[in-house]
Amino acid sequence: MKRYYFIIIIILFLPITAQNTELLEIQKKIIKEFSKIDDYKVDINVKINMTGFRMPKKKIKMFFKKPNKLNIKTKGFAIIPKNGINNNPNDLFEMFNYNNIDVNRTIRNNKQFYFISGSVNPDSLDIPIANYQSEKPNLNMSLLVDAKEWIITEVEIFLDSEKFLSIKTDYININNIMVPEETKLIIGIKEISRIKNNFNNEIVFNSDNDLAKASGLSFNNDEFKGEITMNFSNYVINQGIDDKVFINN
């Protein structure tokens, strides 16, 4: 009888172990691809179309250096969506609750992809979440991974089964290194009055925030939605960046 119990346990746990192994292999290959980058600087043109929000097209310069040093320079006021410009895959994988994650293969435009989905720790997100612990929502995330280039082309985050953040990135190959060419973020947040006064530490959803009000952000509408498009150009990769660039950032 003990032998049968042992066989049942093996049968039950084999799929989970195999899937976790596959996930770790995918993660390893993505991180290996990203690790080709030691540093880079790039120009980014930012275009924003959001509910009740006015900001002209902005050109910013971004500096990156391993492991997570980031500096952004721009003239005047700009919304900088950190979830869209920081492409470190480690940050995304660390958001997952590894006890609840699925890996599936799929085909898009005759190319092979991996579709990874699972629950997310709400504390891992630098985006607005409910003010009260009792209101903490159910968060899930999905990643679409190019199975040839080992890059993450799409990220979607769901709040209580409703998609509220989508990030899609097209890449370009520069010296055998895949880097973003265009990233598009689509945001949709309902019941904005319930959320924290925190949006990637760049803009505060608060009716007393003079900067936000001056930019036309409306607090009368309890729904916030919009689109941010970023085009990347003039990459300088792995040429070295002085640490002084990142002081006070």
XYZ file of N, CA and C in Angstrom:
747
model
N 0.826 -1.208 0.000
C 0.000 0.000 0.000
C 0.857 1.253 0.000
N 1.934 1.236 0.745
C 2.827 2.393 0.796
C 3.392 2.695 -0.582
N 3.654 1.613 -1.360
C 4.209 1.822 -2.683
C 3.219 2.604 -3.553
N 1.911 2.313 -3.441
C 0.907 3.016 -4.232
C 0.835 4.481 -3.852
N 0.914 4.762 -2.545
C 0.930 6.150 -2.095
C 2.115 6.886 -2.705
N 3.258 6.211 -2.730
C 4.477 6.819 -3.273
C 4.311 7.132 -4.761
N 3.696 6.202 -5.500
C 3.468 6.409 -6.932
C 2.526 7.575 -7.162
N 1.462 7.666 -6.356
C 0.498 8.764 -6.486
C 1.170 10.101 -6.242
N 2.022 10.170 -5.232
C 2.737 11.407 -4.919
C 3.627 11.818 -6.083
N 4.329 10.861 -6.682
C 5.191 11.160 -7.832
C 4.359 11.700 -8.988
N 3.218 11.057 -9.272
C 2.359 11.494 -10.373
C 1.853 12.909 -10.140
N 1.479 13.201 -8.898
C 0.944 14.525 -8.581
C 1.984 15.619 -8.722
N 3.204 15.320 -8.373
C 4.224 16.363 -8.315
C 5.068 16.474 -9.575
N 5.030 15.499 -10.452
C 5.826 15.587 -11.674
C 5.472 16.784 -12.546
N 4.180 17.073 -12.815
C 3.867 18.226 -13.661
C 4.336 19.535 -13.065
N 4.192 19.686 -11.752
C 4.599 20.921 -11.092
C 6.104 21.099 -11.197
N 6.838 20.023 -10.926
C 8.291 20.103 -10.985
C 8.762 20.415 -12.398
N 8.152 19.755 -13.384
C 8.537 19.983 -14.770
C 8.273 21.421 -15.174
N 7.119 21.962 -14.760
C 6.785 23.332 -15.132
C 7.714 24.325 -14.457
N 8.018 24.095 -13.192
C 8.948 24.984 -12.500
C 10.324 24.942 -13.153
N 10.751 23.756 -13.572
C 12.038 23.626 -14.253
C 12.027 24.398 -15.562
N 10.936 24.286 -16.306
C 10.812 25.012 -17.576
C 10.837 26.518 -17.336
N 10.132 26.972 -16.304
C 10.109 28.397 -15.978
C 11.499 28.903 -15.630
N 12.225 28.144 -14.835
C 13.574 28.555 -14.445
C 14.509 28.613 -15.648
N 14.337 27.689 -16.591
C 15.158 27.703 -17.807
C 14.847 28.926 -18.663
N 13.565 29.259 -18.778
C 13.165 30.449 -19.536
C 13.736 31.699 -18.882
N 13.564 31.789 -17.579
C 14.073 32.948 -16.837
C 15.585 33.077 -16.997
N 16.279 31.951 -16.924
C 17.741 31.946 -17.057
C 18.169 32.482 -18.419
N 17.469 32.079 -19.482
C 17.826 32.519 -20.836
C 17.524 34.000 -21.045
N 16.422 34.473 -20.473
C 16.075 35.898 -20.589
C 17.112 36.756 -19.878
N 17.484 36.341 -18.680
C 18.461 37.105 -17.903
C 19.833 37.068 -18.578
N 20.163 35.938 -19.187
C 21.432 35.834 -19.916
C 21.466 36.827 -21.070
N 20.359 36.960 -21.785
C 20.280 37.918 -22.893
C 20.417 39.343 -22.368
N 19.712 39.645 -21.275
C 19.770 40.995 -20.708
C 21.161 41.305 -20.155
N 21.860 40.274 -19.678
C 23.175 40.485 -19.063
C 24.242 40.903 -20.074
N 23.926 40.862 -21.370
C 24.864 41.370 -22.376
C 25.066 42.876 -22.226
N 24.107 43.520 -21.571
C 24.160 44.976 -21.411
C 24.836 45.319 -20.089
N 25.954 46.021 -20.167
C 26.597 46.550 -18.966
C 26.111 47.968 -18.674
N 25.958 48.742 -19.723
C 25.464 50.113 -19.574
C 24.995 50.614 -20.934
N 24.177 51.642 -20.905
C 23.805 52.303 -22.158
C 23.196 53.671 -21.865
N 23.216 54.511 -22.874
C 22.453 55.755 -22.838
C 21.637 55.816 -24.116
N 20.468 56.455 -24.034
C 19.549 56.442 -25.157
C 18.644 57.661 -25.092
N 18.240 58.154 -26.262
C 17.245 59.221 -26.342
C 15.861 58.585 -26.443
N 14.900 59.168 -25.731
C 13.535 58.642 -25.745
C 12.559 59.775 -26.027
N 11.743 59.601 -27.041
C 10.644 60.524 -27.313
C 9.382 59.972 -26.664
N 8.762 60.776 -25.810
C 7.604 60.338 -25.037
C 6.359 61.085 -25.503
N 5.328 60.327 -25.827
C 4.039 60.899 -26.212
C 2.976 60.358 -25.270
N 2.170 61.256 -24.689
C 1.186 60.857 -23.687
C -0.210 61.304 -24.096
N -1.155 60.391 -23.983
C -2.565 60.690 -24.213
C -3.347 60.082 -23.061
N -3.704 60.920 -22.070
C -4.344 60.432 -20.859
C -5.568 61.263 -20.506
N -6.441 60.657 -19.709
C -7.656 61.312 -19.272
C -7.354 62.651 -18.621
N -7.855 63.733 -19.214
C -7.746 65.054 -18.609
C -6.334 65.504 -18.327
N -5.369 65.007 -19.105
C -3.975 65.332 -18.800
C -3.307 65.948 -20.016
N -2.593 67.039 -19.792
C -1.934 67.726 -20.896
C -0.421 67.727 -20.685
N 0.298 67.150 -21.613
C 1.750 67.235 -21.601
C 2.248 67.146 -23.031
N 3.004 68.126 -23.498
C 3.517 68.062 -24.872
C 4.491 66.899 -25.021
N 4.763 66.532 -26.267
C 5.754 65.486 -26.513
C 7.068 65.874 -25.853
N 7.669 64.901 -25.218
C 8.906 65.155 -24.490
C 10.047 64.312 -25.040
N 11.239 64.903 -25.031
C 12.441 64.152 -25.360
C 13.280 64.054 -24.103
N 13.597 62.847 -23.714
C 14.398 62.641 -22.514
C 15.632 61.821 -22.873
N 16.628 61.903 -22.028
C 17.834 61.077 -22.180
C 17.931 60.182 -20.956
N 18.108 58.905 -21.202
C 18.167 57.941 -20.111
C 19.537 57.276 -20.078
N 20.050 57.104 -18.859
C 21.319 56.416 -18.628
C 21.040 55.190 -17.764
N 21.620 54.050 -18.137
C 21.468 52.822 -17.363
C 22.832 52.192 -17.144
N 23.009 51.630 -15.937
C 24.233 50.895 -15.632
C 23.887 49.778 -14.660
N 24.502 48.622 -14.889
C 24.265 47.487 -13.994
C 24.588 47.843 -12.545
N 23.832 47.265 -11.589
C 22.712 46.350 -11.813
C 21.380 47.074 -12.064
N 21.157 48.207 -11.380
C 19.880 48.902 -11.534
C 20.032 50.407 -11.432
N 21.166 50.936 -11.851
C 21.353 52.383 -11.806
C 20.639 53.010 -12.997
N 19.855 54.040 -12.706
C 19.048 54.674 -13.736
C 19.025 56.175 -13.503
N 19.246 56.933 -14.558
C 19.164 58.393 -14.478
C 18.434 58.900 -15.712
N 17.490 59.802 -15.493
C 16.696 60.351 -16.583
C 16.818 61.859 -16.557
N 17.153 62.437 -17.702
C 17.303 63.884 -17.798
C 16.311 64.431 -18.817
N 15.611 65.487 -18.415
C 14.666 66.145 -19.302
C 14.467 67.578 -18.848
N 14.001 68.409 -19.746
C 13.697 69.793 -19.406
C 12.224 69.906 -19.041
N 11.955 70.552 -17.895
C 10.574 70.752 -17.490
C 9.956 69.506 -16.898
N 8.627 69.497 -16.859
C 7.861 68.430 -16.225
C 7.590 67.297 -17.207
N 7.701 66.070 -16.732
C 7.371 64.917 -17.575
C 6.969 63.746 -16.699
N 6.000 62.982 -17.171
C 5.688 61.698 -16.540
C 6.673 60.675 -17.087
N 7.346 59.992 -16.193
C 8.310 58.970 -16.602
C 7.806 57.621 -16.109
N 7.261 56.793 -16.971
C 6.720 55.503 -16.544
C 7.823 54.479 -16.309
N 8.263 54.356 -15.075
C 9.388 53.470 -14.768
C 9.117 52.024 -15.163
N 7.835 51.600 -15.068
C 7.523 50.228 -15.442
C 7.763 49.967 -16.922
N 7.872 51.029 -17.723
C 8.068 50.849 -19.149
C 9.488 51.041 -19.618
N 10.295 51.787 -18.857
C 11.655 52.047 -19.327
C 12.694 51.171 -18.647
N 12.372 50.653 -17.481
C 13.310 49.759 -16.813
C 13.011 48.336 -17.268
N 13.808 47.822 -18.194
C 13.522 46.530 -18.818
C 14.264 45.375 -18.159
N 14.679 45.551 -16.914
C 15.367 44.479 -16.210
C 14.384 43.339 -15.937
N 14.561 42.170 -16.558
C 13.605 41.072 -16.376
C 13.563 40.545 -14.955
N 14.646 40.701 -14.201
C 14.638 40.255 -12.807
C 13.518 40.918 -12.026
N 13.287 42.212 -12.295
C 12.253 42.947 -11.570
C 10.876 42.348 -11.815
N 10.625 41.907 -13.034
C 9.330 41.313 -13.348
C 9.170 39.944 -12.694
N 10.174 39.103 -12.811
C 10.064 37.760 -12.244
C 9.955 37.796 -10.720
N 10.573 38.777 -10.096
C 10.494 38.886 -8.641
C 9.101 39.277 -8.166
N 8.270 39.779 -9.071
C 6.907 40.146 -8.714
C 5.998 38.933 -8.570
N 6.359 37.823 -9.203
C 5.496 36.643 -9.216
C 5.449 35.950 -7.857
N 4.279 35.391 -7.567
C 4.139 34.428 -6.489
C 4.376 33.052 -7.111
N 5.502 32.445 -6.830
C 5.905 31.226 -7.535
C 5.091 30.000 -7.138
N 4.190 30.150 -6.163
C 3.306 29.045 -5.817
C 2.107 28.971 -6.753
N 1.941 29.986 -7.580
C 0.775 30.028 -8.469
C 1.181 30.640 -9.802
N 1.765 29.827 -10.670
C 2.285 30.331 -11.934
C 2.178 29.241 -13.003
N 1.812 29.643 -14.211
C 1.639 28.707 -15.319
C 2.538 29.104 -16.486
N 3.021 28.102 -17.213
C 3.841 28.325 -18.407
C 3.226 27.545 -19.563
N 2.948 28.245 -20.662
C 2.378 27.604 -21.843
C 3.094 28.096 -23.095
N 3.090 27.267 -24.120
C 3.681 27.652 -25.402
C 2.583 28.133 -26.340
N 2.919 29.113 -27.168
C 1.947 29.657 -28.105
C 2.662 30.138 -29.367
N 1.893 30.392 -30.410
C 2.426 30.874 -31.689
C 1.817 32.236 -31.995
N 2.660 33.207 -32.310
C 2.206 34.536 -32.734
C 2.963 34.912 -34.004
N 2.224 35.201 -35.067
C 2.862 35.594 -36.333
C 3.943 34.595 -36.754
N 3.594 33.317 -36.639
C 4.486 32.218 -37.039
C 5.774 32.158 -36.213
N 5.761 32.762 -35.047
C 6.912 32.705 -34.144
C 6.497 32.041 -32.838
N 7.422 31.332 -32.233
C 7.142 30.646 -30.974
C 7.349 31.585 -29.790
N 6.404 31.514 -28.862
C 6.475 32.310 -27.642
C 6.120 31.437 -26.444
N 6.555 31.899 -25.289
C 6.089 31.340 -24.027
C 5.150 32.348 -23.382
N 4.025 31.834 -22.876
C 3.065 32.670 -22.163
C 3.124 32.284 -20.689
N 3.622 33.199 -19.874
C 3.793 32.950 -18.438
C 2.777 33.791 -17.685
N 2.012 33.169 -16.807
C 0.996 33.907 -16.058
C 0.936 33.409 -14.623
N 0.579 34.311 -13.728
C 0.479 33.937 -12.328
C 0.103 35.103 -11.451
N -0.083 34.823 -10.177
C -0.461 35.864 -9.226
C 0.755 36.694 -8.843
N 0.480 37.923 -8.405
C 1.521 38.902 -8.106
C 1.392 39.362 -6.666
N 2.528 39.580 -6.040
C 2.543 40.195 -4.721
C 2.246 41.682 -4.888
N 1.124 42.209 -4.358
C 0.773 43.623 -4.556
C 1.861 44.584 -4.104
N 2.625 44.197 -3.087
C 3.670 45.089 -2.570
C 4.837 45.234 -3.538
N 4.880 44.401 -4.570
C 5.996 44.460 -5.517
C 5.765 45.472 -6.627
N 4.580 46.067 -6.682
C 4.235 46.981 -7.766
C 4.399 48.429 -7.353
N 5.049 49.223 -8.221
C 5.139 50.668 -8.027
C 4.010 51.359 -8.768
N 2.788 50.866 -8.517
C 1.620 51.463 -9.144
C 0.540 51.611 -8.096
N -0.474 52.436 -8.330
C -1.475 52.697 -7.306
C -2.254 51.452 -6.932
N -2.344 51.189 -5.633
C -3.119 50.079 -5.098
C -4.037 50.642 -4.017
N -5.047 49.870 -3.634
C -6.035 50.336 -2.669
C -5.390 50.846 -1.391
N -6.032 51.847 -0.806
C -5.500 52.493 0.384
C -5.484 51.574 1.593
N -6.454 50.701 1.705
C -6.626 49.930 2.922
C -6.265 48.467 2.695
N -5.635 47.885 3.694
C -5.223 46.491 3.575
C -6.420 45.591 3.283
N -7.591 45.904 3.885
C -8.778 45.091 3.674
C -9.253 45.141 2.231
N -8.821 46.181 1.491
C -9.218 46.327 0.095
C -8.149 45.810 -0.861
N -7.089 45.254 -0.342
C -5.989 44.817 -1.212
C -6.521 43.864 -2.282
N -6.337 44.205 -3.558
C -6.972 43.449 -4.635
C -6.205 42.192 -5.021
N -6.856 41.413 -5.859
C -6.229 40.231 -6.432
C -5.495 40.652 -7.699
N -4.187 40.484 -7.724
C -3.367 40.926 -8.852
C -2.766 39.727 -9.575
N -2.849 39.773 -10.902
C -2.242 38.737 -11.729
C -1.457 39.390 -12.857
N -0.428 38.704 -13.318
C 0.411 39.239 -14.379
C 0.692 38.152 -15.413
N 0.791 38.571 -16.664
C 1.194 37.650 -17.728
C 2.351 38.255 -18.510
N 3.265 37.399 -18.957
C 4.414 37.801 -19.760
C 4.403 37.003 -21.056
N 4.697 37.670 -22.156
C 4.865 36.993 -23.437
C 6.342 37.045 -23.798
N 6.952 35.872 -23.950
C 8.399 35.763 -24.133
C 8.714 35.206 -25.514
N 9.518 35.915 -26.262
C 9.998 35.452 -27.564
C 10.947 34.273 -27.336
N 10.574 33.100 -27.857
C 11.330 31.878 -27.585
C 12.605 31.760 -28.406
N 12.853 32.702 -29.304
C 14.095 32.704 -30.074
C 15.064 33.758 -29.552
N 14.562 34.962 -29.347
C 15.422 36.068 -28.908
C 15.536 36.161 -27.391
N 14.616 35.501 -26.665
C 14.605 35.514 -25.208
C 14.469 36.938 -24.656
N 13.411 37.587 -25.136
C 13.047 38.924 -24.671
C 11.566 38.916 -24.309
N 11.185 39.776 -23.395
C 9.786 39.903 -22.988
C 9.141 40.981 -23.853
N 8.199 40.588 -24.682
C 7.591 41.529 -25.624
C 6.287 42.133 -25.108
N 5.617 41.447 -24.189
C 4.362 41.972 -23.646
C 4.258 41.670 -22.157
N 3.735 42.643 -21.434
C 3.431 42.476 -20.011
C 2.006 42.971 -19.798
N 1.189 42.174 -19.127
C -0.164 42.604 -18.791
C -0.408 42.338 -17.316
N -1.015 43.313 -16.644
C -1.329 43.174 -15.226
C -2.830 43.352 -15.044
N -3.426 42.449 -14.271
C -4.870 42.431 -14.065
C -5.192 42.724 -12.605
N -6.168 43.572 -12.397
C -6.643 43.934 -11.063
C -8.035 43.351 -10.898
N -8.160 42.340 -10.007
C -9.448 41.670 -9.819
C -10.043 41.242 -11.155
N -9.230 40.588 -11.980
C -9.588 40.017 -13.286
C -9.767 41.056 -14.393
N -9.620 42.344 -14.083
C -9.750 43.381 -15.107
C -8.376 43.944 -15.457
N -8.029 43.915 -16.737
C -6.718 44.407 -17.163
C -6.630 45.909 -16.968
N -5.582 46.353 -16.255
C -5.433 47.792 -16.063
C -4.066 48.307 -16.499
N -3.151 47.424 -16.870
C -1.864 47.879 -17.387
C -1.361 46.901 -18.440
N -1.017 47.440 -19.601
C -0.466 46.635 -20.684
C 0.783 47.327 -21.215
N 1.866 46.567 -21.353
C 3.124 47.107 -21.876
C 3.567 46.230 -23.043
N 3.669 46.828 -24.216
C 4.115 46.099 -25.403
C 5.373 46.757 -25.951
N 6.371 45.949 -26.248
C 7.668 46.479 -26.680
C 8.129 45.814 -27.969
N 8.515 46.644 -28.929
C 9.199 46.181 -30.134
C 10.698 46.410 -29.943
N 11.502 45.446 -30.374
C 12.945 45.504 -30.140
C 13.711 45.695 -31.444
N 14.941 46.158 -31.277
C 15.873 46.292 -32.390
C 17.195 45.641 -31.982
N 17.862 45.039 -32.949
C 19.137 44.377 -32.689
C 20.283 45.340 -32.987
N 21.050 45.666 -31.951
C 22.224 46.525 -32.105
C 23.445 45.759 -31.605
N 24.335 45.428 -32.516
C 25.547 44.675 -32.163
C 25.220 43.389 -31.411
N 24.207 42.672 -31.929
C 23.775 41.393 -31.350
C 23.196 41.537 -29.949
N 22.707 42.706 -29.626
C 22.030 42.943 -28.354
C 20.634 43.473 -28.657
N 19.612 42.829 -28.088
C 18.239 43.249 -28.305
C 17.867 44.341 -27.299
N 17.470 45.501 -27.827
C 17.081 46.631 -26.978
C 15.759 47.197 -27.496
N 14.980 47.865 -26.636
C 13.682 48.399 -27.059
C 13.813 49.461 -28.149
N 12.917 49.381 -29.119
C 12.799 50.416 -30.145
C 11.550 51.264 -29.908
N 10.472 50.597 -29.498
C 9.249 51.312 -29.129
C 8.537 50.554 -28.023
N 8.088 51.279 -27.017
C 7.302 50.703 -25.934
C 6.005 51.478 -25.810
N 4.908 50.733 -25.715
C 3.595 51.363 -25.577
C 2.928 50.855 -24.303
N 2.554 51.783 -23.423
C 1.844 51.445 -22.198
C 0.398 51.891 -22.334
N -0.523 50.991 -22.021
C -1.945 51.321 -21.997
C -2.431 51.121 -20.567
N -3.002 52.177 -19.994
C -3.387 52.178 -18.585
C -4.886 52.391 -18.473
N -5.534 51.643 -17.588
C -6.946 51.857 -17.297
C -7.217 51.552 -15.841
N -7.526 52.579 -15.057
C -7.734 52.411 -13.616
C -9.103 52.963 -13.256
N -9.966 52.118 -12.705
C -11.272 52.566 -12.238
C -11.218 52.854 -10.739
N -12.203 53.628 -10.260
C -12.289 54.003 -8.844
C -10.971 54.582 -8.364
N -10.530 55.618 -9.068
C -9.245 56.234 -8.759
C -9.208 56.829 -7.353
N -10.394 57.150 -6.793
C -10.450 57.756 -5.462
C -10.003 56.791 -4.377
N -9.941 55.484 -4.683
C -9.555 54.497 -3.685
C -8.060 54.266 -3.622
N -7.315 54.774 -4.600
C -5.917 54.369 -4.704
C -4.992 55.257 -3.897
N -3.786 54.786 -3.724
C -2.762 55.514 -2.990
C -2.352 56.779 -3.715
N -1.719 57.664 -3.002
C -1.109 58.841 -3.617
C 0.285 58.479 -4.103
N 0.321 57.551 -5.069
C 1.633 57.084 -5.531
C 1.528 56.544 -6.941
N 2.298 57.106 -7.858
C 2.352 56.579 -9.222
C 3.789 56.613 -9.684
N 4.510 55.525 -9.374
C 5.919 55.412 -9.766
C 6.767 56.553 -9.239
N 6.327 57.192 -8.155
C 7.077 58.278 -7.524
C 7.303 59.462 -8.455
N 6.529 59.563 -9.531
C 6.733 60.643 -10.487
C 5.578 61.632 -10.476
N 4.362 61.164 -10.200
C 3.213 62.053 -10.136
C 2.273 61.539 -9.064
N 1.630 62.442 -8.328
C 0.772 62.066 -7.216
C -0.679 62.339 -7.585
N -1.537 61.336 -7.423
C -2.950 61.528 -7.650
C -3.552 62.148 -6.392
N -3.514 63.432 -6.312
C -3.980 64.137 -5.123
C -4.507 65.485 -5.564
N -5.734 65.818 -5.168
C -6.361 67.055 -5.632
C -5.620 68.283 -5.143
N -4.735 68.123 -4.166
C -3.959 69.253 -3.664
C -2.618 69.388 -4.366
N -2.338 68.506 -5.301
C -1.055 68.547 -5.989
C -1.105 69.592 -7.096
N -0.461 70.738 -6.866
C -0.529 71.852 -7.814
C 0.040 71.474 -9.172
N 1.124 70.683 -9.161
C 1.767 70.307 -10.416
C 0.832 69.475 -11.274
N 0.156 68.525 -10.646
C -0.768 67.675 -11.395
C -1.950 68.481 -11.920
N -2.500 69.357 -11.078
C -3.641 70.167 -11.506
C -3.256 71.108 -12.636
N -2.057 71.668 -12.561
C -1.603 72.584 -13.608
C -1.447 71.868 -14.941
N -1.214 70.563 -14.876
C -1.062 69.781 -16.097
C -2.393 69.284 -16.634
N -3.481 69.595 -15.898
C -4.806 69.264 -16.391
C -5.365 67.949 -15.914
N -4.740 67.298 -14.922
C -5.242 66.022 -14.429
C -6.550 66.243 -13.685
N -7.597 65.546 -14.092
C -8.924 65.735 -13.518
C -9.152 64.778 -12.360
N -9.739 65.306 -11.271
C -10.050 64.467 -10.111
C -11.552 64.290 -9.948
N -12.315 64.838 -10.888
C -13.761 64.698 -10.833
C -14.201 63.365 -11.420
N -13.435 62.861 -12.356
C -13.731 61.583 -12.990
C -13.063 60.468 -12.199
N -13.837 59.448 -11.798
C -13.289 58.376 -10.963
C -12.703 57.245 -11.805
N -12.372 57.550 -13.037
C -11.724 56.572 -13.910
C -10.565 57.246 -14.625
N -9.448 56.551 -14.682
C -8.246 57.107 -15.314
C -7.767 56.131 -16.373
N -7.584 56.622 -17.575
C -7.095 55.752 -18.637
C -6.248 56.564 -19.603
N -5.391 55.881 -20.300
C -4.549 56.600 -21.241
C -3.498 55.711 -21.862
N -2.664 56.348 -22.662
C -1.634 55.627 -23.409
C -0.342 56.433 -23.406
N 0.761 55.755 -23.192
C 2.086 56.374 -23.242
C 2.908 55.618 -24.282
N 3.439 56.349 -25.250
C 4.278 55.740 -26.284
C 5.686 56.302 -26.182
N 6.666 55.416 -26.156
C 8.063 55.820 -26.055
C 8.857 55.235 -27.217
N 9.528 56.096 -27.950
C 10.396 55.684 -29.052
C 11.853 55.918 -28.676
N 12.667 54.869 -28.810
C 14.061 54.892 -28.384
C 14.978 55.038 -29.597
N 16.007 55.880 -29.461
C 16.944 56.075 -30.576
C 18.310 56.497 -30.043
N 19.301 56.453 -30.926
C 20.666 56.900 -30.601
C 21.260 56.153 -29.404
N 21.147 54.843 -29.434
C 21.739 54.036 -28.366
C 23.264 54.121 -28.392
N 23.846 54.193 -27.209
C 25.286 53.991 -27.024
C 25.408 52.903 -25.967
N 25.853 51.718 -26.381
C 25.796 50.539 -25.517
C 27.194 50.062 -25.151
N 27.375 49.773 -23.851
C 28.610 49.172 -23.333
C 29.857 49.981 -23.657
N 29.733 51.300 -23.558
C 30.884 52.182 -23.759
C 31.378 52.774 -22.441
N 30.749 52.387 -21.339
C 31.142 52.883 -20.024
C 30.435 54.179 -19.670
N 29.914 54.249 -18.445
C 29.268 55.458 -17.932
C 29.797 55.710 -16.527
N 30.263 56.916 -16.277
C 30.806 57.285 -14.969
C 29.706 57.221 -13.915
N 30.034 56.675 -12.738
C 29.059 56.580 -11.650
C 28.537 57.943 -11.210
N 29.289 59.004 -11.493
C 28.855 60.346 -11.107
C 27.529 60.719 -11.768
N 27.261 60.113 -12.909
C 26.010 60.398 -13.622
C 24.801 60.029 -12.774
N 24.973 59.055 -11.879
C 23.843 58.526 -11.119
C 23.753 59.082 -9.701
N 24.611 60.005 -9.342
C 24.566 60.604 -8.007
C 23.268 61.377 -7.852
N 22.636 61.207 -6.686
C 21.358 61.856 -6.356
C 20.220 61.346 -7.216
N 20.336 60.122 -7.724
C 19.246 59.526 -8.493
C 18.909 58.160 -7.920
